[in-house]
mmCIF file of N, CA and C and ligand atoms in Angstrom:
data_model
loop_
_atom_site.group_PDB
_atom_site.id
_atom_site.type_symbol
_atom_site.label_atom_id
_atom_site.label_comp_id
_atom_site.label_asym_id
_atom_site.label_seq_id
_atom_site.Cartn_x
_atom_site.Cartn_y
_atom_site.Cartn_z
ATOM 1 N N MET A 1399 -9.427 2.976 -46.653
ATOM 2 C CA MET A 1399 -9.364 3.846 -47.843
ATOM 3 C C MET A 1399 -8.247 3.368 -48.757
ATOM 4 N N GLN A 1400 -8.495 3.417 -50.052
ATOM 5 C CA GLN A 1400 -7.530 2.886 -51.018
ATOM 6 C C GLN A 1400 -6.953 3.996 -51.877
ATOM 7 N N CYS A 1401 -5.700 3.787 -52.290
ATOM 8 C CA CYS A 1401 -5.030 4.727 -53.181
ATOM 9 C C CYS A 1401 -5.723 4.742 -54.532
ATOM 10 N N LEU A 1402 -5.894 5.964 -55.088
ATOM 11 C CA LEU A 1402 -6.542 6.083 -56.387
ATOM 12 C C LEU A 1402 -5.630 5.623 -57.511
ATOM 13 N N ARG A 1403 -4.331 5.630 -57.256
ATOM 14 C CA ARG A 1403 -3.382 5.292 -58.322
ATOM 15 C C ARG A 1403 -3.096 3.805 -58.365
ATOM 16 N N CYS A 1404 -2.816 3.221 -57.192
ATOM 17 C CA CYS A 1404 -2.355 1.839 -57.185
ATOM 18 C C CYS A 1404 -3.219 0.935 -56.314
ATOM 19 N N GLN A 1405 -4.269 1.484 -55.743
ATOM 20 C CA GLN A 1405 -5.174 0.722 -54.868
ATOM 21 C C GLN A 1405 -4.463 0.247 -53.609
ATOM 22 N N GLY A 1406 -3.336 0.873 -53.295
ATOM 23 C CA GLY A 1406 -2.614 0.511 -52.086
ATOM 24 C C GLY A 1406 -3.301 1.058 -50.850
ATOM 25 N N LEU A 1407 -2.723 0.741 -49.719
ATOM 26 C CA LEU A 1407 -3.308 1.173 -48.449
ATOM 27 C C LEU A 1407 -2.927 2.613 -48.159
ATOM 28 N N LEU A 1408 -3.924 3.425 -47.851
ATOM 29 C CA LEU A 1408 -3.679 4.809 -47.472
ATOM 30 C C LEU A 1408 -3.643 4.913 -45.956
ATOM 31 N N ILE A 1409 -2.685 5.696 -45.471
ATOM 32 C CA ILE A 1409 -2.622 5.965 -44.042
ATOM 33 C C ILE A 1409 -2.866 7.446 -43.801
ATOM 34 N N ALA A 1410 -3.451 7.761 -42.660
ATOM 35 C CA ALA A 1410 -3.723 9.162 -42.321
ATOM 36 C C ALA A 1410 -2.419 9.844 -41.943
ATOM 37 N N VAL A 1411 -2.196 11.032 -42.503
ATOM 38 C CA VAL A 1411 -1.004 11.811 -42.191
ATOM 39 C C VAL A 1411 -1.405 13.259 -41.965
ATOM 40 N N GLN A 1412 -0.501 14.007 -41.340
ATOM 41 C CA GLN A 1412 -0.691 15.447 -41.189
ATOM 42 C C GLN A 1412 0.174 16.135 -42.226
ATOM 43 N N MET A 1413 -0.427 16.999 -43.031
ATOM 44 C CA MET A 1413 0.327 17.686 -44.066
ATOM 45 C C MET A 1413 0.283 19.177 -43.793
ATOM 46 N N ARG A 1414 1.291 19.875 -44.302
ATOM 47 C CA ARG A 1414 1.342 21.327 -44.127
ATOM 48 C C ARG A 1414 1.681 21.955 -45.468
ATOM 49 N N ASP A 1415 0.745 22.755 -45.974
ATOM 50 C CA ASP A 1415 1.029 23.529 -47.166
ATOM 51 C C ASP A 1415 1.749 24.803 -46.753
ATOM 52 N N MET A 1416 2.299 25.500 -47.735
ATOM 53 C CA MET A 1416 3.005 26.742 -47.452
ATOM 54 C C MET A 1416 2.066 27.732 -46.784
ATOM 55 N N GLY A 1417 2.397 28.132 -45.568
ATOM 56 C CA GLY A 1417 1.616 29.147 -44.885
ATOM 57 C C GLY A 1417 0.259 28.686 -44.405
ATOM 58 N N GLN A 1418 0.002 27.392 -44.544
ATOM 59 C CA GLN A 1418 -1.299 26.886 -44.124
ATOM 60 C C GLN A 1418 -1.144 26.077 -42.841
ATOM 61 N N PRO A 1419 -2.199 25.983 -42.064
ATOM 62 C CA PRO A 1419 -2.150 25.127 -40.870
ATOM 63 C C PRO A 1419 -2.105 23.661 -41.270
ATOM 64 N N LEU A 1420 -1.818 22.833 -40.309
ATOM 65 C CA LEU A 1420 -1.779 21.397 -40.566
ATOM 66 C C LEU A 1420 -3.116 20.914 -41.111
ATOM 67 N N VAL A 1421 -3.038 20.028 -42.063
ATOM 68 C CA VAL A 1421 -4.236 19.480 -42.692
ATOM 69 C C VAL A 1421 -4.157 17.970 -42.599
ATOM 70 N N ALA A 1422 -5.253 17.368 -42.266
ATOM 71 C CA ALA A 1422 -5.295 15.907 -42.249
ATOM 72 C C ALA A 1422 -5.359 15.403 -43.681
ATOM 73 N N GLY A 1423 -4.500 14.486 -44.014
ATOM 74 C CA GLY A 1423 -4.478 13.968 -45.372
ATOM 75 C C GLY A 1423 -4.216 12.478 -45.359
ATOM 76 N N TRP A 1424 -3.914 11.978 -46.551
ATOM 77 C CA TRP A 1424 -3.678 10.555 -46.716
ATOM 78 C C TRP A 1424 -2.424 10.331 -47.545
ATOM 79 N N ARG A 1425 -1.678 9.298 -47.184
ATOM 80 C CA ARG A 1425 -0.515 8.950 -47.982
ATOM 81 C C ARG A 1425 -0.544 7.454 -48.265
ATOM 82 N N CYS A 1426 -0.217 7.112 -49.507
ATOM 83 C CA CYS A 1426 -0.225 5.710 -49.909
ATOM 84 C C CYS A 1426 1.066 5.037 -49.445
ATOM 85 N N LEU A 1427 0.927 3.872 -48.850
ATOM 86 C CA LEU A 1427 2.109 3.154 -48.384
ATOM 87 C C LEU A 1427 2.903 2.565 -49.539
ATOM 88 N N LEU A 1428 2.256 2.305 -50.651
ATOM 89 C CA LEU A 1428 2.936 1.638 -51.762
ATOM 90 C C LEU A 1428 3.609 2.627 -52.710
ATOM 91 N N CYS A 1429 2.870 3.625 -53.183
ATOM 92 C CA CYS A 1429 3.439 4.524 -54.197
ATOM 93 C C CYS A 1429 3.743 5.901 -53.625
ATOM 94 N N GLY A 1430 3.325 6.187 -52.400
ATOM 95 C CA GLY A 1430 3.657 7.465 -51.786
ATOM 96 C C GLY A 1430 2.774 8.613 -52.216
ATOM 97 N N ALA A 1431 1.726 8.327 -52.967
ATOM 98 C CA ALA A 1431 0.840 9.397 -53.409
ATOM 99 C C ALA A 1431 0.195 10.066 -52.205
ATOM 100 N N MET A 1432 0.177 11.410 -52.249
ATOM 101 C CA MET A 1432 -0.432 12.168 -51.165
ATOM 102 C C MET A 1432 -1.767 12.720 -51.637
ATOM 103 N N THR A 1433 -2.723 12.734 -50.746
ATOM 104 C CA THR A 1433 -3.998 13.359 -51.078
ATOM 105 C C THR A 1433 -4.571 13.975 -49.821
ATOM 106 N N ASP A 1434 -5.411 14.961 -50.011
ATOM 107 C CA ASP A 1434 -6.092 15.565 -48.878
ATOM 108 C C ASP A 1434 -7.470 16.009 -49.346
ATOM 109 N N PRO A 1435 -8.314 16.460 -48.438
ATOM 110 C CA PRO A 1435 -9.680 16.832 -48.847
ATOM 111 C C PRO A 1435 -9.698 17.882 -49.948
ATOM 112 N N GLY A 1436 -8.746 18.823 -49.926
ATOM 113 C CA GLY A 1436 -8.697 19.840 -50.964
ATOM 114 C C GLY A 1436 -8.381 19.247 -52.322
ATOM 115 N N ILE A 1437 -7.419 18.337 -52.340
ATOM 116 C CA ILE A 1437 -7.061 17.686 -53.598
ATOM 117 C C ILE A 1437 -8.248 16.885 -54.119
ATOM 118 N N GLU A 1438 -8.913 16.208 -53.216
ATOM 119 C CA GLU A 1438 -10.076 15.435 -53.633
ATOM 120 C C GLU A 1438 -11.142 16.328 -54.234
ATOM 121 N N ALA A 1439 -11.345 17.506 -53.619
ATOM 122 C CA ALA A 1439 -12.352 18.434 -54.127
ATOM 123 C C ALA A 1439 -11.963 18.929 -55.513
ATOM 124 N N ASN A 1440 -10.673 19.229 -55.708
ATOM 125 C CA ASN A 1440 -10.214 19.669 -57.027
ATOM 126 C C ASN A 1440 -10.406 18.578 -58.051
ATOM 127 N N ARG A 1441 -10.082 17.353 -57.657
ATOM 128 C CA ARG A 1441 -10.174 16.243 -58.595
ATOM 129 C C ARG A 1441 -11.615 16.062 -59.052
ATOM 130 N N ALA A 1442 -12.548 16.254 -58.126
ATOM 131 C CA ALA A 1442 -13.953 16.050 -58.453
ATOM 132 C C ALA A 1442 -14.472 17.143 -59.379
ATOM 133 N N GLY A 1443 -13.823 18.329 -59.348
ATOM 134 C CA GLY A 1443 -14.329 19.456 -60.109
ATOM 135 C C GLY A 1443 -13.721 19.603 -61.483
ATOM 136 N N HIS A 1444 -12.773 18.746 -61.828
ATOM 137 C CA HIS A 1444 -12.085 18.889 -63.106
ATOM 138 C C HIS A 1444 -12.038 17.566 -63.839
ATOM 139 N N ASP A 1445 -11.793 17.675 -65.121
ATOM 140 C CA ASP A 1445 -11.537 16.460 -65.881
ATOM 141 C C ASP A 1445 -10.179 15.912 -65.474
ATOM 142 N N PRO A 1446 -9.964 14.634 -65.614
ATOM 143 C CA PRO A 1446 -8.651 14.081 -65.284
ATOM 144 C C PRO A 1446 -7.591 14.639 -66.219
ATOM 145 N N PRO A 1447 -6.358 14.698 -65.758
ATOM 146 C CA PRO A 1447 -5.286 15.251 -66.596
ATOM 147 C C PRO A 1447 -5.060 14.399 -67.843
ATOM 148 N N ILE A 1448 -4.699 15.083 -68.918
ATOM 149 C CA ILE A 1448 -4.407 14.385 -70.163
ATOM 150 C C ILE A 1448 -2.905 14.205 -70.241
ATOM 151 N N ARG A 1449 -2.464 12.989 -69.989
ATOM 152 C CA ARG A 1449 -1.038 12.766 -69.801
ATOM 153 C C ARG A 1449 -0.221 12.992 -71.063
ATOM 154 N N ASN A 1450 -0.780 12.671 -72.232
ATOM 155 C CA ASN A 1450 0.054 12.743 -73.422
ATOM 156 C C ASN A 1450 0.269 14.174 -73.900
ATOM 157 N N ARG A 1451 -0.299 15.148 -73.193
ATOM 158 C CA ARG A 1451 0.003 16.538 -73.515
ATOM 159 C C ARG A 1451 1.132 17.082 -72.662
ATOM 160 N N ALA A 1452 1.557 16.312 -71.705
ATOM 161 C CA ALA A 1452 2.589 16.803 -70.813
ATOM 162 C C ALA A 1452 3.902 16.976 -71.562
ATOM 163 N N ARG A 1453 4.633 18.029 -71.178
ATOM 164 C CA ARG A 1453 5.953 18.240 -71.765
ATOM 165 C C ARG A 1453 6.996 18.077 -70.687
ATOM 166 N N VAL A 1454 8.086 17.488 -71.055
ATOM 167 C CA VAL A 1454 9.182 17.371 -70.111
ATOM 168 C C VAL A 1454 10.000 18.650 -70.181
ATOM 169 N N PRO A 1455 10.199 19.320 -69.054
ATOM 170 C CA PRO A 1455 10.996 20.557 -69.076
ATOM 171 C C PRO A 1455 12.396 20.296 -69.629
ATOM 172 N N GLY A 1456 12.822 21.163 -70.540
ATOM 173 C CA GLY A 1456 14.160 21.032 -71.085
ATOM 174 C C GLY A 1456 14.243 20.125 -72.292
ATOM 175 N N SER A 1457 13.150 19.476 -72.633
ATOM 176 C CA SER A 1457 13.198 18.615 -73.807
ATOM 177 C C SER A 1457 13.212 19.475 -75.070
ATOM 178 N N PRO A 1458 13.869 18.996 -76.112
ATOM 179 C CA PRO A 1458 13.939 19.793 -77.339
ATOM 180 C C PRO A 1458 12.562 19.943 -77.970
ATOM 181 N N VAL A 1459 12.347 21.099 -78.563
ATOM 182 C CA VAL A 1459 11.069 21.355 -79.223
ATOM 183 C C VAL A 1459 11.066 20.636 -80.552
ATOM 184 N N MET A 1460 9.966 19.986 -80.842
ATOM 185 C CA MET A 1460 9.845 19.307 -82.135
ATOM 186 C C MET A 1460 9.759 20.351 -83.234
ATOM 187 N N ARG A 1461 10.622 20.257 -84.193
ATOM 188 C CA ARG A 1461 10.597 21.206 -85.298
ATOM 189 C C ARG A 1461 10.040 20.519 -86.523
ATOM 190 N N LEU A 1462 8.965 21.066 -87.027
ATOM 191 C CA LEU A 1462 8.381 20.532 -88.247
ATOM 192 C C LEU A 1462 8.629 21.553 -89.354
ATOM 193 N N GLY A 1463 8.732 21.049 -90.583
ATOM 194 C CA GLY A 1463 8.971 21.975 -91.686
ATOM 195 C C GLY A 1463 10.261 21.605 -92.382
ATOM 196 N N LYS A 1464 10.931 22.617 -92.950
ATOM 197 C CA LYS A 1464 12.106 22.330 -93.761
ATOM 198 C C LYS A 1464 13.213 21.691 -92.934
ATOM 199 N N GLY A 1465 13.829 20.692 -93.545
ATOM 200 C CA GLY A 1465 14.866 19.975 -92.834
ATOM 201 C C GLY A 1465 14.315 19.041 -91.773
ATOM 202 N N GLY A 1466 13.029 18.831 -91.783
ATOM 203 C CA GLY A 1466 12.392 18.044 -90.754
ATOM 204 C C GLY A 1466 12.603 16.550 -90.933
ATOM 205 N N MET A 1467 11.522 15.833 -90.948
ATOM 206 C CA MET A 1467 11.616 14.373 -90.971
ATOM 207 C C MET A 1467 11.890 13.873 -92.378
ATOM 208 N N ARG A 1468 13.035 13.251 -92.580
ATOM 209 C CA ARG A 1468 13.333 12.643 -93.869
ATOM 210 C C ARG A 1468 13.726 11.202 -93.662
HETATM 211 ZN ZN1 LIG B 2194 -0.625 4.231 -54.257
#
């Protein structure tokens, strides 16, 4: 099985979510990406994330209008 992000080698791992029993999952040896059957199911049911809409927490808000870009 290959990593979806970097095509690296995935190894089987046991993961534990909060309050959940152990779940068999996968971890990439190269980039450390974790995945499990639940994540895969979510990924299949949604559009991929739109990265350029992401906001960095704590970053200043862009102010447009008076006194803006000159
Ligand atoms: Zn990877």
